[in-house]
mmCIF file of C-alpha atoms and ligand atoms in Angstrom:
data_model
loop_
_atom_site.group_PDB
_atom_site.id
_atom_site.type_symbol
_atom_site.label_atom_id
_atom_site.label_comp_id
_atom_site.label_asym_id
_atom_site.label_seq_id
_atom_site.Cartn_x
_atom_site.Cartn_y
_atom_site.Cartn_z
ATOM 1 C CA UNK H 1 24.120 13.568 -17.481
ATOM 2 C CA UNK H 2 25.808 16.726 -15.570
ATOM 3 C CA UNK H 3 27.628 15.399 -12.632
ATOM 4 C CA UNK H 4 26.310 17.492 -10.105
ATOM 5 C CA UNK H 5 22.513 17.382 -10.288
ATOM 6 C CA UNK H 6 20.667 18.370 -6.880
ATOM 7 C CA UNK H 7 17.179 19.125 -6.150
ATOM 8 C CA UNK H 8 15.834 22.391 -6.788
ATOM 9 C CA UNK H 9 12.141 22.356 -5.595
ATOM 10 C CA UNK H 10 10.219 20.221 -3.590
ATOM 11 C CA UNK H 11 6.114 20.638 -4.291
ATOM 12 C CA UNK H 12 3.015 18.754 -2.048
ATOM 13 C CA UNK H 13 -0.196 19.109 -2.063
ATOM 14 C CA UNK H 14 -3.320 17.026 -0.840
ATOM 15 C CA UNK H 15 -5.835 16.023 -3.237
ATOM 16 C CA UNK H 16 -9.183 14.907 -1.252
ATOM 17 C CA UNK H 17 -11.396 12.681 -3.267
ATOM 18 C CA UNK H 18 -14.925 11.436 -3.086
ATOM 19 C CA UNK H 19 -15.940 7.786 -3.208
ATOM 20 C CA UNK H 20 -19.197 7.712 -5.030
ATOM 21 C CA UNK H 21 -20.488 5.378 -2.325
ATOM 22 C CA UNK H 22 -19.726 4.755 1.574
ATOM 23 C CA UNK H 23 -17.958 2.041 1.813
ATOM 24 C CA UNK H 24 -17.091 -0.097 4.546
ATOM 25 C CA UNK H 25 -14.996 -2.343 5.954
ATOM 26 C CA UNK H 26 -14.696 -4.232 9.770
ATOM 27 C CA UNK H 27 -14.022 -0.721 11.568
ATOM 28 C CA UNK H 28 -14.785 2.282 9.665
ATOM 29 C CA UNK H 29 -17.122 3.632 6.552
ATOM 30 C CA UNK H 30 -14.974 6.375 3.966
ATOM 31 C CA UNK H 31 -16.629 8.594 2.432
ATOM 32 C CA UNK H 32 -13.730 10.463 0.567
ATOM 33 C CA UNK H 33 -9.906 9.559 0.543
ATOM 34 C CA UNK H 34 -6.506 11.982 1.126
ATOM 35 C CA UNK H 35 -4.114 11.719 -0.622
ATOM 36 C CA UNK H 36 -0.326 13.909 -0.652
ATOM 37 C CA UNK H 37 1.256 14.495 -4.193
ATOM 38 C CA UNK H 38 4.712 15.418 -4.074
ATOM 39 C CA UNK H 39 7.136 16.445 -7.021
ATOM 40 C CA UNK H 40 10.593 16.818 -6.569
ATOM 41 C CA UNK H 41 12.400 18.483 -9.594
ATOM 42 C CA UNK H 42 16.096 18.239 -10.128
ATOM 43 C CA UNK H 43 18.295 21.321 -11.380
ATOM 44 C CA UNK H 44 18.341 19.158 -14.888
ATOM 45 C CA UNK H 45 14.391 19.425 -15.117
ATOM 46 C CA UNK H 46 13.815 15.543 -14.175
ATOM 47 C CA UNK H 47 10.706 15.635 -11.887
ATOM 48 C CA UNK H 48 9.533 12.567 -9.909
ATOM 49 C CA UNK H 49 6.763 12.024 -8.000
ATOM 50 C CA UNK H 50 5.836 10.640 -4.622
ATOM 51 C CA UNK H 51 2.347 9.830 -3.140
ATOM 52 C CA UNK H 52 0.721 8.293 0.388
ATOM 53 C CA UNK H 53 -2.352 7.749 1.181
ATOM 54 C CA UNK H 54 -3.450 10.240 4.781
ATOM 55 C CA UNK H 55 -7.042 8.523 5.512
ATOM 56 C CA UNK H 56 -10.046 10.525 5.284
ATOM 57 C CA UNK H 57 -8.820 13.570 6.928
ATOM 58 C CA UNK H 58 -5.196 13.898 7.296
ATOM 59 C CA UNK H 59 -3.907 15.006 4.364
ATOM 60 C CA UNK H 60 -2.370 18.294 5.812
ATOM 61 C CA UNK H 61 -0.835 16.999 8.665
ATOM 62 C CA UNK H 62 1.320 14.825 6.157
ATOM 63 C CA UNK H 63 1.825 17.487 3.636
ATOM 64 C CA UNK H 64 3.147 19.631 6.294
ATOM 65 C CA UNK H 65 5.772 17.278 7.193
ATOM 66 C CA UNK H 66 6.605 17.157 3.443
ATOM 67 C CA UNK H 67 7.323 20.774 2.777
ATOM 68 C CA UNK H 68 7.665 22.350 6.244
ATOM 69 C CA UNK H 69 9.793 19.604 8.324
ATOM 70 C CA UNK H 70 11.388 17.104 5.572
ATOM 71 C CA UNK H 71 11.619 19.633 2.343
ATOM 72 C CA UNK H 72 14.637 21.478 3.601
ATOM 73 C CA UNK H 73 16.484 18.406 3.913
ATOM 74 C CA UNK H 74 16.119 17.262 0.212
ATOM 75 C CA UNK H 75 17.121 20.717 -1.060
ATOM 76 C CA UNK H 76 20.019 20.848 -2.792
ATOM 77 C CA UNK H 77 21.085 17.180 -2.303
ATOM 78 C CA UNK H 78 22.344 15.001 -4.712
ATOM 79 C CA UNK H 79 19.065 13.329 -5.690
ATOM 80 C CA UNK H 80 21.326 9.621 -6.379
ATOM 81 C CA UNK H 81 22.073 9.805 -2.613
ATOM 82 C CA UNK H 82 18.900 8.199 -2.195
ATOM 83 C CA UNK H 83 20.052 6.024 1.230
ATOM 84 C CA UNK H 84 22.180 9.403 2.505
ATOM 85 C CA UNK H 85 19.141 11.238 1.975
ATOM 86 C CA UNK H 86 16.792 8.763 3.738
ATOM 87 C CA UNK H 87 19.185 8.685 7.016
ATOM 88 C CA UNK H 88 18.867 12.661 6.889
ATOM 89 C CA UNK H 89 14.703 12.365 6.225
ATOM 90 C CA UNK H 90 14.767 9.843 9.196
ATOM 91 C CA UNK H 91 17.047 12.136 11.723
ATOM 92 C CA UNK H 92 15.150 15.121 11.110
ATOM 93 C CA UNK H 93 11.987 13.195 11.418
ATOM 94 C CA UNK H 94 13.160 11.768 15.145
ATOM 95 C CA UNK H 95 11.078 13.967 17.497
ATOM 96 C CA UNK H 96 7.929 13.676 15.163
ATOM 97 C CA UNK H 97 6.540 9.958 14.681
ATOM 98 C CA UNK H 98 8.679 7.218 13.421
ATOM 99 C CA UNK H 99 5.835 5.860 11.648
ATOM 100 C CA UNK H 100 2.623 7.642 10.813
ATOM 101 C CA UNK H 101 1.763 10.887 9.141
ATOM 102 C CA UNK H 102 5.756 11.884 9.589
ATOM 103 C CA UNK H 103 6.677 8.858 7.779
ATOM 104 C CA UNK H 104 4.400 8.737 5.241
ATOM 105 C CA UNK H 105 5.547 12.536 4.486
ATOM 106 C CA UNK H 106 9.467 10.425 4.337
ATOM 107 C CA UNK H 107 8.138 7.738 2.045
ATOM 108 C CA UNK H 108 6.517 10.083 -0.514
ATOM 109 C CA UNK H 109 9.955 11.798 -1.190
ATOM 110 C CA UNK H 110 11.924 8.608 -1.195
ATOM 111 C CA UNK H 111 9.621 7.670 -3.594
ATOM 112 C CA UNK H 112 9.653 10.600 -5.872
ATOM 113 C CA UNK H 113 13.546 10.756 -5.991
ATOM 114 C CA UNK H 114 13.687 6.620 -7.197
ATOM 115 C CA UNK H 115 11.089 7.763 -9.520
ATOM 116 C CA UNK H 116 13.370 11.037 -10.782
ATOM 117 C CA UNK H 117 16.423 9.249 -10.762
ATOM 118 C CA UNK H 118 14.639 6.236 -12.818
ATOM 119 C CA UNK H 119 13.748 8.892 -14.872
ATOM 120 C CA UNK H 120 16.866 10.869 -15.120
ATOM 121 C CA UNK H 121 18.471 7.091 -16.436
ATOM 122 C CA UNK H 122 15.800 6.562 -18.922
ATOM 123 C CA UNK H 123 14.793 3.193 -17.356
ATOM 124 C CA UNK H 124 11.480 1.958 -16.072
ATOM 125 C CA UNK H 125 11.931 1.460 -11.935
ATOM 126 C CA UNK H 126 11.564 -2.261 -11.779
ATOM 127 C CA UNK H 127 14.358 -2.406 -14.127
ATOM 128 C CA UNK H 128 16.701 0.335 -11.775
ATOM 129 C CA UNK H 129 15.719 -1.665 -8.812
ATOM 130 C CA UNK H 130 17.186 -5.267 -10.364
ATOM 131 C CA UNK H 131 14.638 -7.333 -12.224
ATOM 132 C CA UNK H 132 13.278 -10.494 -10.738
ATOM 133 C CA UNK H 133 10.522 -10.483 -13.264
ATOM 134 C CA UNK H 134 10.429 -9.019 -16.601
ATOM 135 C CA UNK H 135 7.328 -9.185 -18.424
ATOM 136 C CA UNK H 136 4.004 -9.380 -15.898
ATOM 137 C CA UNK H 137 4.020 -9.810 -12.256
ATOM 138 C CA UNK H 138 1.226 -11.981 -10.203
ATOM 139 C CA UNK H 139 -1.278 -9.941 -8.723
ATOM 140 C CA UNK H 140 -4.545 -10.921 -6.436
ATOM 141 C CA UNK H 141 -8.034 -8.641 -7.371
ATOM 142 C CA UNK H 142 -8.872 -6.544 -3.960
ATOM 143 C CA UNK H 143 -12.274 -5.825 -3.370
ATOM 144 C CA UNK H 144 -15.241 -7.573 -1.189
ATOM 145 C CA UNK H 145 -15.976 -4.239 0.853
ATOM 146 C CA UNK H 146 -19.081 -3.733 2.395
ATOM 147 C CA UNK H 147 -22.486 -1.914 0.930
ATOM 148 C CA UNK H 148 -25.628 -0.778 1.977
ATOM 149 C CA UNK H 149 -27.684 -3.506 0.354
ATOM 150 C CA UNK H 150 -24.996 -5.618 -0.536
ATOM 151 C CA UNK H 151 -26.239 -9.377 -0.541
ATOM 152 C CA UNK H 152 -23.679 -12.112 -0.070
ATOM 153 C CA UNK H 153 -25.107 -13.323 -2.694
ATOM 154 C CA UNK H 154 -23.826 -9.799 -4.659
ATOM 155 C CA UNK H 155 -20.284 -10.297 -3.392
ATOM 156 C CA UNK H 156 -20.270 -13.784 -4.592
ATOM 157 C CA UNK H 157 -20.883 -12.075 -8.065
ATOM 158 C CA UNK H 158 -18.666 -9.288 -7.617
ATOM 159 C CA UNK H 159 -15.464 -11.890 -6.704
ATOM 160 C CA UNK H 160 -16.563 -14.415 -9.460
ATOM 161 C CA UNK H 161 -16.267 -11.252 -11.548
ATOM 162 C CA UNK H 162 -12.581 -11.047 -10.959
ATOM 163 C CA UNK H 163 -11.795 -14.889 -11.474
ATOM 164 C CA UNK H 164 -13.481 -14.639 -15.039
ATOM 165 C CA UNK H 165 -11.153 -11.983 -15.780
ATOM 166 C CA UNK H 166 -8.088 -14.295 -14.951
ATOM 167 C CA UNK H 167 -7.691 -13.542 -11.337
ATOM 168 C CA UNK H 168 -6.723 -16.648 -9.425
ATOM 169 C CA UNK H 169 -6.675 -14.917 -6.248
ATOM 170 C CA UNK H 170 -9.080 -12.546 -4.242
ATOM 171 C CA UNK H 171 -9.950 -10.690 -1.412
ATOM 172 C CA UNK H 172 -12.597 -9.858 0.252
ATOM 173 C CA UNK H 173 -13.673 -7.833 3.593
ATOM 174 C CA UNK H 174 -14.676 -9.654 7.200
ATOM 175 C CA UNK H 175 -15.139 -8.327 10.492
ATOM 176 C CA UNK H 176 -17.955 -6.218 10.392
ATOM 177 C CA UNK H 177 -21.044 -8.203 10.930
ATOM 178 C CA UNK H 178 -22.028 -10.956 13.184
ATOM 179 C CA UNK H 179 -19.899 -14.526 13.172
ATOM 180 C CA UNK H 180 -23.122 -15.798 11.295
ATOM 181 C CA UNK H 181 -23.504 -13.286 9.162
ATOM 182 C CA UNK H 182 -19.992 -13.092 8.453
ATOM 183 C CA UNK H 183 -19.601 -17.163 7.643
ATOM 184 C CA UNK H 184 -23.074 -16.630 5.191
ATOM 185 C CA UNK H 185 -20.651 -14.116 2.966
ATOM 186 C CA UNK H 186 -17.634 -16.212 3.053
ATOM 187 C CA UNK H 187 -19.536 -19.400 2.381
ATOM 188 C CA UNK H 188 -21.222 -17.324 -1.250
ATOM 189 C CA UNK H 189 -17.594 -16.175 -2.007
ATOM 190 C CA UNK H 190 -16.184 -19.502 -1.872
ATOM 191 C CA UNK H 191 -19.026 -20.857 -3.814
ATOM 192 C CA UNK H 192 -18.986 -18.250 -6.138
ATOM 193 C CA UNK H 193 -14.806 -18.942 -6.688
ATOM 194 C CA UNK H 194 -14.821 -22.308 -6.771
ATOM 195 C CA UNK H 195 -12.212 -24.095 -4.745
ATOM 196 C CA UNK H 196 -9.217 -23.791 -5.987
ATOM 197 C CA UNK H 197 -9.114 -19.888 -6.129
ATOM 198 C CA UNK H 198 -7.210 -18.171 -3.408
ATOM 199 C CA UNK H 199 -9.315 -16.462 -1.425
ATOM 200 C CA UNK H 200 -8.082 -13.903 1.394
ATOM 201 C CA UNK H 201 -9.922 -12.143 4.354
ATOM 202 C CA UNK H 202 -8.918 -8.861 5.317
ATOM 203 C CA UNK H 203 -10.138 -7.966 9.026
ATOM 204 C CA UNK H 204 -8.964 -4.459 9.292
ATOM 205 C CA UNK H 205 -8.143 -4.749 12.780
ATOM 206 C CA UNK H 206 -11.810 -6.096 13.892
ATOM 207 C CA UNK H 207 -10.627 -7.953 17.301
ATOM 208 C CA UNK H 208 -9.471 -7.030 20.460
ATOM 209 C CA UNK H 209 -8.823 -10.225 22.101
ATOM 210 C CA UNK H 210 -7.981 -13.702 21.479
ATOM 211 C CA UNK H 211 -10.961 -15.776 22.038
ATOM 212 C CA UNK H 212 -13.378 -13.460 20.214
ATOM 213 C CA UNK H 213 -10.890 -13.393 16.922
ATOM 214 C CA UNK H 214 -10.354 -16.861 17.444
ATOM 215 C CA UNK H 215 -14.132 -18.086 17.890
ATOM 216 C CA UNK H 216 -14.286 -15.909 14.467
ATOM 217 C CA UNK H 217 -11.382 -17.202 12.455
ATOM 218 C CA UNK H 218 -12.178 -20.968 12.953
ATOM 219 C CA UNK H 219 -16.292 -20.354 12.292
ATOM 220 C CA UNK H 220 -14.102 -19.322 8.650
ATOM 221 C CA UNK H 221 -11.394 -21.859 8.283
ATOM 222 C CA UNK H 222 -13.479 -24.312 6.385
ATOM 223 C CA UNK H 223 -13.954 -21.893 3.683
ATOM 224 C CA UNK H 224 -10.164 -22.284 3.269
ATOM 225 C CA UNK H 225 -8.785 -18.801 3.275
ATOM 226 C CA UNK H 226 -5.330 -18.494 2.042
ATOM 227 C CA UNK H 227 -4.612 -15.386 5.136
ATOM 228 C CA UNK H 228 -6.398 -13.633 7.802
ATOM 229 C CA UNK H 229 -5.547 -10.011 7.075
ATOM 230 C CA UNK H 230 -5.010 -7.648 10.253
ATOM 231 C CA UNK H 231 -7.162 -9.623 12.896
ATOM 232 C CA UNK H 232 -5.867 -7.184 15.882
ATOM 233 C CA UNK H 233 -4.649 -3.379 16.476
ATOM 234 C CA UNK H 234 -1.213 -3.076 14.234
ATOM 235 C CA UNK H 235 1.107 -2.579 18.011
ATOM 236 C CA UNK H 236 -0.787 -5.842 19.651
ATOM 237 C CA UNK H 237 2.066 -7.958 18.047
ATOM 238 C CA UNK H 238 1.095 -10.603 21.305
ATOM 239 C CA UNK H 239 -2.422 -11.634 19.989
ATOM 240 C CA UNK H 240 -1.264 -11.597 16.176
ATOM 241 C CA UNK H 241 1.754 -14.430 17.656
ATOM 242 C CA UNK H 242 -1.196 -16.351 19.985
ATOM 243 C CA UNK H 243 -3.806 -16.179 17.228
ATOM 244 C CA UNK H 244 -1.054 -17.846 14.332
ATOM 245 C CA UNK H 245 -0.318 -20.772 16.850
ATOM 246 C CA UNK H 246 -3.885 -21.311 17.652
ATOM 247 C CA UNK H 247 -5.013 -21.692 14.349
ATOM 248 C CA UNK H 248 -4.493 -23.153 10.801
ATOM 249 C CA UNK H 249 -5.420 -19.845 8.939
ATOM 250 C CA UNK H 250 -1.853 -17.993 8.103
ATOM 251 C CA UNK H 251 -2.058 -14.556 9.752
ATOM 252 C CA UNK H 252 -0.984 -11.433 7.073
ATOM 253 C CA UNK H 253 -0.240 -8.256 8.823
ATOM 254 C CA UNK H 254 1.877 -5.206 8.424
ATOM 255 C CA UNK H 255 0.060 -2.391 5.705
ATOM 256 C CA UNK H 256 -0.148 0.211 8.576
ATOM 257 C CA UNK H 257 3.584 -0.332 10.195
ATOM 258 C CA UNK H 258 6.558 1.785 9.282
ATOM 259 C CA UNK H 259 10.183 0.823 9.957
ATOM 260 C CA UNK H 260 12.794 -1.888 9.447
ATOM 261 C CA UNK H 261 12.893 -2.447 13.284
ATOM 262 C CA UNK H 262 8.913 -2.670 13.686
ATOM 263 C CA UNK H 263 8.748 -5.533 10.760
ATOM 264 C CA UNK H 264 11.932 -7.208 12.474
ATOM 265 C CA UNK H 265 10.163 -7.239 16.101
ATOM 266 C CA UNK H 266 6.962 -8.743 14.306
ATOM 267 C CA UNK H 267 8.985 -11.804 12.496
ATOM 268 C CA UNK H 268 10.719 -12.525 15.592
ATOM 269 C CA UNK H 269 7.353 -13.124 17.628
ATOM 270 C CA UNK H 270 5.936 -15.002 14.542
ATOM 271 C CA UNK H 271 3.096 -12.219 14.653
ATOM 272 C CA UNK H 272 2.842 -12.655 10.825
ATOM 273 C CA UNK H 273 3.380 -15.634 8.073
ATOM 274 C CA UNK H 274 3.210 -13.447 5.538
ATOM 275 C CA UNK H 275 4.473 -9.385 5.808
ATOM 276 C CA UNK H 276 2.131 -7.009 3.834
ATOM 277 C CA UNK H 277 4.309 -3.632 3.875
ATOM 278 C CA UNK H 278 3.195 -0.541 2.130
ATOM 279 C CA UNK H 279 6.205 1.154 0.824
ATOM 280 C CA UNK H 280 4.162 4.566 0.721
ATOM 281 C CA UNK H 281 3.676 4.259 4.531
ATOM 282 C CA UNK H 282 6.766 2.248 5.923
ATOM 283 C CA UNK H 283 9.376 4.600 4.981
ATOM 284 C CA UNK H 284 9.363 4.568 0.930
ATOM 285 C CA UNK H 285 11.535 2.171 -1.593
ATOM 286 C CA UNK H 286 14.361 2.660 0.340
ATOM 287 C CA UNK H 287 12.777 1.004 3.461
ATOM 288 C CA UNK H 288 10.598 -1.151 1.821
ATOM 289 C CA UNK H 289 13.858 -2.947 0.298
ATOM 290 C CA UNK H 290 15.266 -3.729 3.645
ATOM 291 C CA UNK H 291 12.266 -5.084 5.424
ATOM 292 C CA UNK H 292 11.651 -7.302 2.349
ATOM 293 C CA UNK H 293 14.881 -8.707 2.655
ATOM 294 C CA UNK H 294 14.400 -9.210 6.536
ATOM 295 C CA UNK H 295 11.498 -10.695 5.510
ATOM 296 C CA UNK H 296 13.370 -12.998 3.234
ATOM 297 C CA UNK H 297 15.797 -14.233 5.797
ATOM 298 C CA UNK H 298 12.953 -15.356 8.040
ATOM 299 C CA UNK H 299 11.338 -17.281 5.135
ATOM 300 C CA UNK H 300 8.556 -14.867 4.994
ATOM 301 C CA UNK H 301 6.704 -13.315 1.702
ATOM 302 C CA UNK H 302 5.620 -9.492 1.277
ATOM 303 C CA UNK H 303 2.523 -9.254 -0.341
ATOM 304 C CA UNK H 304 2.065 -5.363 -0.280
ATOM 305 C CA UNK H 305 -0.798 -3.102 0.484
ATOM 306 C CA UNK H 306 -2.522 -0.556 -1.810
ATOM 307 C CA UNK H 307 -1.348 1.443 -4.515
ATOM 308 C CA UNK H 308 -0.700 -1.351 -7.302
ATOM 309 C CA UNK H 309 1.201 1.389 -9.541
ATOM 310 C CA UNK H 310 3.884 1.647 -7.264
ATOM 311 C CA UNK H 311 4.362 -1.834 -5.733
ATOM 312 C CA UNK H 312 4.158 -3.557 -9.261
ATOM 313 C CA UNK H 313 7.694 -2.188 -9.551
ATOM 314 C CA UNK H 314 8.308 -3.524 -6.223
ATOM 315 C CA UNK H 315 6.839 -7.288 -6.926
ATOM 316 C CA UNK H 316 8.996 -7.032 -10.098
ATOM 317 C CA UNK H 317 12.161 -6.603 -8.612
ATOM 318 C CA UNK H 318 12.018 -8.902 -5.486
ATOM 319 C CA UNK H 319 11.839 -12.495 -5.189
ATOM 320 C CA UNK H 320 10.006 -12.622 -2.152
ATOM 321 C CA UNK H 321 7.132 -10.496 -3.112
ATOM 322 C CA UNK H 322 4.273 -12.405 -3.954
ATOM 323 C CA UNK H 323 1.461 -10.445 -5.274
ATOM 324 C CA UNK H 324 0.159 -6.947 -5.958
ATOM 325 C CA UNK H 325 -2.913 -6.145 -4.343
ATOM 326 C CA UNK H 326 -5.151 -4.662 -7.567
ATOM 327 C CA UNK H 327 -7.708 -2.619 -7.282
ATOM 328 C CA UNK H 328 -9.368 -3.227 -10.772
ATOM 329 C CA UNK H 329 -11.811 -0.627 -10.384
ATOM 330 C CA UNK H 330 -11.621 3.334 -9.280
ATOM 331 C CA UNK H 331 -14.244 2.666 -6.656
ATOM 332 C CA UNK H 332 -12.108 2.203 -3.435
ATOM 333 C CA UNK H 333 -8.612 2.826 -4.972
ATOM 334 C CA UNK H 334 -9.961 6.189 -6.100
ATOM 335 C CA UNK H 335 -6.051 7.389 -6.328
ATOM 336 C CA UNK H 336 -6.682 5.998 -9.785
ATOM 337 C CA UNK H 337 -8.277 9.705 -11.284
ATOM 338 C CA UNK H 338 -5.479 11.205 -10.370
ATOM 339 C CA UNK H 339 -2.947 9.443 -12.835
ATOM 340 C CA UNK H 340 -2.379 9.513 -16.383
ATOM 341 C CA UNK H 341 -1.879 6.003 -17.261
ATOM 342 C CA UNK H 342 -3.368 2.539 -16.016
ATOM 343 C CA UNK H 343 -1.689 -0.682 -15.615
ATOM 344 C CA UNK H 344 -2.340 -3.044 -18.124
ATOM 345 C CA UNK H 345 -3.729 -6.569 -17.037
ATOM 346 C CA UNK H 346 -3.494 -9.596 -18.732
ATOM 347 C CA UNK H 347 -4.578 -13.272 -17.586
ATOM 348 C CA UNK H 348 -4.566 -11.539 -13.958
ATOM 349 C CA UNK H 349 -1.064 -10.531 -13.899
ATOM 350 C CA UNK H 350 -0.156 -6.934 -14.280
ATOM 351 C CA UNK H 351 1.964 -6.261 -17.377
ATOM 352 C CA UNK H 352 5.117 -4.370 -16.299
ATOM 353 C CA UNK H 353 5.929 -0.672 -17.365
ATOM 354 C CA UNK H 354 8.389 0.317 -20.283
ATOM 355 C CA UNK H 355 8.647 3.673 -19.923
ATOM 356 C CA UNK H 356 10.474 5.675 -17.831
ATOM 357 C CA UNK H 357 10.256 5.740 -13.569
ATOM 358 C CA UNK H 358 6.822 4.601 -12.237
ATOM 359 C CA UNK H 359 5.584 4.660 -15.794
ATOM 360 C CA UNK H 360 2.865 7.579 -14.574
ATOM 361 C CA UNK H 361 2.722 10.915 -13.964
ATOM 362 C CA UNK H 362 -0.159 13.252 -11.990
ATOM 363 C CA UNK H 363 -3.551 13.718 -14.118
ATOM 364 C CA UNK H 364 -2.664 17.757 -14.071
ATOM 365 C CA UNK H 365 -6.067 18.451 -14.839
ATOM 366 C CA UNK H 366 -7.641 16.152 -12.337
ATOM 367 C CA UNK H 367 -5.472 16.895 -9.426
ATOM 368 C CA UNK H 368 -6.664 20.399 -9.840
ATOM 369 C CA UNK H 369 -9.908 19.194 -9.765
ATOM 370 C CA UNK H 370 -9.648 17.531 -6.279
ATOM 371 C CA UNK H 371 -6.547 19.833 -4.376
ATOM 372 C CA UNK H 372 -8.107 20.897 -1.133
ATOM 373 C CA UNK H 373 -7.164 24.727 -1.392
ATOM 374 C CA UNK H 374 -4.686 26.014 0.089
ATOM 375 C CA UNK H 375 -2.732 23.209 1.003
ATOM 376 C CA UNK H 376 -0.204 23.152 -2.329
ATOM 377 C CA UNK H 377 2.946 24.676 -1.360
ATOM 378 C CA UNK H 378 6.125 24.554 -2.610
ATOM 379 C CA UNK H 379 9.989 24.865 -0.878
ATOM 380 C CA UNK H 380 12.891 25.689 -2.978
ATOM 381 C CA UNK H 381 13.643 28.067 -6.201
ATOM 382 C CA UNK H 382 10.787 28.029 -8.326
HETATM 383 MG MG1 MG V 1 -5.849 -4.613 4.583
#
């Protein structure tokens, strides 16, 4: 390997896709997803890539911050400087969010320089990062959103779906409907899964006080969910700490908050018995390694958010990392069309990469397909 590699070019783009259906959870209906693709290629060739998701909408704010605010400060660095790098990103970043769009433009480069430098070494990233596991990693099926038409009865079906293919944990959507409609779905999902199945509730911040959330949590508890996902707004860290002494039902929080000081105030308030950081929103690998091991010294698992690809690398390499969240179809985790290869599943564990980096690269022809034009752009010597 030449001793002074640096990165030449820095590329982003936003790639809007469709979901065939709306789909719904407790506060919103998608109709189509954002997401920025960023490739950083080194003066030896060695390109890695970096992703976040930007909501429905927001994809050029974030790819913006990519090549217009963050891209000059990756130039010509020593890609292996990963945490020298990140201090930079951050710095530069100061006057512009913190968390957000800014720092999901951050995490996408951190994450496409471990996945060059993985690369560059010839090792899959779970491996670079220091294996915990070597084979397969536990993962929980995702799904349980809401459809026009959708019977409980139907999710029932969908969930048992995922425990015949070896899942022994799912999730499923709450939030949206009425407290009775809402405890006539999660009574048909834990029929459907049988008891000893791990079943979680995700809430997407559906409450705004105390005694609603908690009138709605314990009309659930009986069900025996293994979390309560996001009851309240990601900064009202006071009723996530009230709800988690007033009930029985661990509280799982965290996909939508950025920074190793953010995740620290939240342990320390016992907002959260279980941390579910997103390392392509919370400031990349590089970030996502520290909180975990925050995490760690409170006694607290990470089960992260979205994007299995990338956090089955992550799951693989740190003890306190429970699960993946897997998405097994392309229906809501539609970043799926834009890769080239799918994680294998077996028994409802994910079977770890052996190739090089994140073990994917973009679907060139597919990205084309869905790039909003005129938002790829490109900083650097080309
Ligand atoms: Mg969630």
């Amino acid at each position: 390997m030449p001793d002074h590699v640096t990165v030449s070019t820095v590329e982003a783009r936003v790639a809007r896709v469709p979901l065939e259906r709306p789909t719904s959870f407790a506060t919103r209906q998608v109709t189509a997803r954002d997401y920025v693709l960023v490739t950083v290629t080194g003066d030896d060739g060695v390109q890695g890539r970096g992703f976040c998701y930007a909501g429905s909408s927001g994809g050029e704010v974030v790819r913006a911050a990519v090549t217009d605010l963050l891209g000059a400060v990756v130039l010509g660095r020593d890609p292996l400087l990963v945490e020298r790098i990140w201090a930079d990103m951050y710095q530069e970043a100061l006057l512009h969010g913190r968390t957000g769009s800014v720092m999901r433009a951050l995490s996408a480069l951190d994450i496409a320089l471990w996945d060059r430098n993985a690369r560059a070494l010839g090792l899959p990233l779970h491996r670079l990062l220091g294996g915990y596991h070597a084979e397969s990693v536990p993962a929980y099926a995702s799904g349980g959103y809401y459809l026009d038409g959708k019977t409980p009865e139907m999710l029932g079906e969908e969930l048992a779906g995922y425990v015949a293919e070896g899942f022994g944990a799912v999730k499923m959507k709450v939030g949206r409907l009425s407290p009775a409609e809402e405890e006539a779905r999660v009574a048909a999902a834990r029929a459907a899964v049988g008891p000893d199945v791990l079943l979680m509730l995700d809430a997407n911040n559906a409450w705004s006080d105390l005694p609603t959330a908690l009138r709605a949590v314990e009309r659930l508890a009986p069900y025996d969910p293994y979390w309560i996902e996001e009851p309240f707004s990601p900064d009202d860290i006071a009723n996530h700490a009230r709800l988690a002494a007033a009930t029985r039902v661990p509280v799982a929080t965290g996909e939508i908050e950025a920074g190793r000081w953010r995740h620290k105030e939240l342990l320390d308030r016992q907002g959260a018995a279980v941390l579910q950081t997103d390392a392509a929103v919370c400031g990349g690998i590089t970030e996502f390694r520290r909180i975990a091991a925050t995490a760690a010294s409170y006694g607290v698992p990470v089960a992260p958010h979205w994007f299995h690809d990338l956090h089955v690398h992550l799951v693989a390499a740190i003890p306190n990392c429970t699960f993946v969240e897997f998405f097994p179809d392309d229906a809501v985790l539609n970043f799926r069309r834009l890769v080239d290869t799918q994680l294998a599943v077996r028994g409802g564990r994910l079977v770890l990469p052996d190739t090089p980096g994140l073990g994917f690269a973009f679907d060139t022809e597919a990205v084309e397909r869905y790039t909003v034009p005129g938002t790829a752009a490109a900083v650097g010597a080309h």
